[in-house]
mmCIF file of C-alpha atoms in Angstrom:
data_model
loop_
_atom_site.group_PDB
_atom_site.id
_atom_site.type_symbol
_atom_site.label_atom_id
_atom_site.label_comp_id
_atom_site.label_asym_id
_atom_site.label_seq_id
_atom_site.Cartn_x
_atom_site.Cartn_y
_atom_site.Cartn_z
ATOM 1 C CA MET A 944 2.172 18.793 3.648
ATOM 2 C CA THR A 945 1.870 18.478 7.375
ATOM 3 C CA PRO A 946 1.500 14.998 8.934
ATOM 4 C CA GLU A 947 -2.007 16.049 9.942
ATOM 5 C CA GLN A 948 -3.018 16.794 6.266
ATOM 6 C CA ARG A 949 -1.765 13.441 4.983
ATOM 7 C CA GLN A 950 -4.331 10.829 4.540
ATOM 8 C CA LYS A 951 -3.524 7.819 6.559
ATOM 9 C CA ILE A 952 -3.733 4.460 5.093
ATOM 10 C CA GLN A 953 -6.885 2.734 6.822
ATOM 11 C CA PRO A 954 -6.358 -0.878 8.246
ATOM 12 C CA THR A 955 -9.466 -2.190 6.312
ATOM 13 C CA TRP A 956 -7.877 -5.484 5.610
ATOM 14 C CA LEU A 957 -10.988 -7.460 4.913
ATOM 15 C CA GLY A 958 -12.297 -5.232 2.112
ATOM 16 C CA LYS A 959 -8.826 -4.785 0.725
ATOM 17 C CA SER A 960 -8.276 -8.717 0.828
ATOM 18 C CA LEU A 961 -11.476 -9.300 -1.030
ATOM 19 C CA ALA A 962 -10.801 -6.651 -3.596
ATOM 20 C CA GLY A 963 -7.485 -8.009 -4.005
ATOM 21 C CA GLY A 964 -8.502 -11.524 -4.201
ATOM 22 C CA LEU A 965 -11.540 -11.200 -6.664
ATOM 23 C CA LEU A 966 -10.833 -8.218 -8.544
ATOM 24 C CA GLY A 967 -7.078 -8.892 -8.639
ATOM 25 C CA LEU A 968 -7.519 -12.398 -10.032
ATOM 26 C CA ALA A 969 -9.851 -10.960 -12.858
ATOM 27 C CA LEU A 970 -7.154 -8.329 -13.708
ATOM 28 C CA ALA A 971 -4.386 -10.915 -13.750
ATOM 29 C CA TYR A 972 -6.574 -13.022 -16.265
ATOM 30 C CA ILE A 973 -7.242 -9.911 -18.467
ATOM 31 C CA LEU A 974 -3.456 -9.005 -18.694
ATOM 32 C CA ILE A 975 -2.538 -12.550 -19.372
ATOM 33 C CA ALA A 976 -5.127 -12.617 -22.204
ATOM 34 C CA PHE A 977 -3.610 -9.521 -23.867
ATOM 35 C CA PHE A 978 -0.288 -11.191 -23.652
ATOM 36 C CA ALA A 979 -1.473 -14.420 -25.047
ATOM 37 C CA TRP A 980 -3.507 -12.840 -27.947
ATOM 38 C CA TYR A 981 -1.314 -9.758 -28.827
ATOM 39 C CA GLY A 982 2.117 -11.124 -27.478
ATOM 40 C CA PRO A 983 4.907 -12.660 -29.509
ATOM 41 C CA GLY A 984 3.649 -15.469 -31.872
ATOM 42 C CA GLY A 985 -0.001 -14.749 -31.031
ATOM 43 C CA ILE A 986 -2.235 -17.261 -29.566
ATOM 44 C CA ASP A 987 -0.743 -20.228 -31.437
ATOM 45 C CA ALA A 988 2.865 -19.852 -30.258
ATOM 46 C CA GLN A 989 4.441 -22.977 -29.140
ATOM 47 C CA ASP A 990 4.707 -23.376 -25.258
ATOM 48 C CA LYS A 991 2.697 -20.091 -24.807
ATOM 49 C CA VAL A 992 -0.101 -21.809 -22.867
ATOM 50 C CA GLN A 993 2.139 -23.266 -20.317
ATOM 51 C CA PHE A 994 3.706 -19.896 -19.787
ATOM 52 C CA ASN A 995 0.529 -18.139 -19.446
ATOM 53 C CA MET A 996 -0.686 -20.539 -16.841
ATOM 54 C CA TRP A 997 2.336 -20.039 -14.704
ATOM 55 C CA MET A 998 2.194 -16.234 -14.919
ATOM 56 C CA ILE A 999 -1.350 -15.848 -13.612
ATOM 57 C CA PRO A 1000 -0.565 -16.788 -9.977
ATOM 58 C CA ILE A 1001 2.532 -14.296 -10.134
ATOM 59 C CA LEU A 1002 0.597 -11.394 -11.382
ATOM 60 C CA TRP A 1003 -2.326 -12.064 -9.119
ATOM 61 C CA LEU A 1004 -0.238 -12.284 -5.923
ATOM 62 C CA THR A 1005 1.609 -9.139 -6.953
ATOM 63 C CA ILE A 1006 -1.660 -7.143 -7.488
ATOM 64 C CA PHE A 1007 -3.007 -8.630 -4.198
ATOM 65 C CA SER A 1008 0.078 -7.613 -2.259
ATOM 66 C CA PHE A 1009 -0.194 -3.965 -3.555
ATOM 67 C CA THR A 1010 -3.982 -3.682 -2.735
ATOM 68 C CA TYR A 1011 -2.865 -3.038 0.951
ATOM 69 C CA LEU A 1012 -1.224 0.075 -0.115
ATOM 70 C CA PHE A 1013 -4.581 1.709 -1.107
ATOM 71 C CA ASN A 1014 -5.760 4.336 1.424
ATOM 72 C CA SER A 1015 -9.057 2.375 1.847
ATOM 73 C CA ALA A 1016 -11.042 -0.617 0.842
ATOM 74 C CA ARG A 1017 -13.325 1.534 -1.076
ATOM 75 C CA GLN A 1018 -10.523 3.081 -3.161
ATOM 76 C CA ALA A 1019 -9.051 -0.527 -3.838
ATOM 77 C CA TRP A 1020 -12.456 -1.629 -5.075
ATOM 78 C CA LEU A 1021 -12.993 1.355 -7.462
ATOM 79 C CA ILE A 1022 -9.506 1.538 -8.909
ATOM 80 C CA LEU A 1023 -9.332 -2.312 -9.364
ATOM 81 C CA GLY A 1024 -13.032 -2.418 -10.583
ATOM 82 C CA GLY A 1025 -12.289 0.592 -13.008
ATOM 83 C CA ALA A 1026 -9.090 -1.047 -14.317
ATOM 84 C CA ASN A 1027 -10.995 -4.333 -14.941
ATOM 85 C CA ILE A 1028 -13.921 -2.542 -16.701
ATOM 86 C CA ILE A 1029 -11.617 -0.577 -18.948
ATOM 87 C CA LEU A 1030 -9.337 -3.489 -19.748
ATOM 88 C CA TYR A 1031 -12.095 -6.041 -20.419
ATOM 89 C CA SER A 1032 -13.835 -3.569 -22.515
ATOM 90 C CA LEU A 1033 -10.781 -2.877 -24.623
ATOM 91 C CA PHE A 1034 -10.041 -6.555 -24.926
ATOM 92 C CA LEU A 1035 -13.657 -7.189 -26.298
ATOM 93 C CA LEU A 1036 -13.510 -4.167 -28.600
ATOM 94 C CA LEU A 1037 -10.265 -5.347 -30.027
ATOM 95 C CA ARG A 1038 -11.553 -8.876 -30.510
ATOM 96 C CA GLY A 1039 -14.755 -7.609 -32.184
ATOM 97 C CA GLY A 1040 -17.121 -8.797 -29.439
ATOM 98 C CA LEU A 1041 -18.758 -5.030 -28.891
#
């Protein structure tokens, strides 16, 4: 692939920052929810609440930092939004909410 054919990462920092901030936080919440409900010891495991609380910012900031590697803000919104829809739907389906 020549350099001209390769798609350049666009510097749309505002759109990427909003996607990482909003959708990244929602994604961190649902990933922790899966761990809380289906991880070791289930939801009632001792000290699991504290661990989950401290893991949210770590996951969120990791997701947030990787949003700048998307080619465009539109791609960041679509991929993070799609991941949120899929994971929240799966969580609700497993919990019997759908």
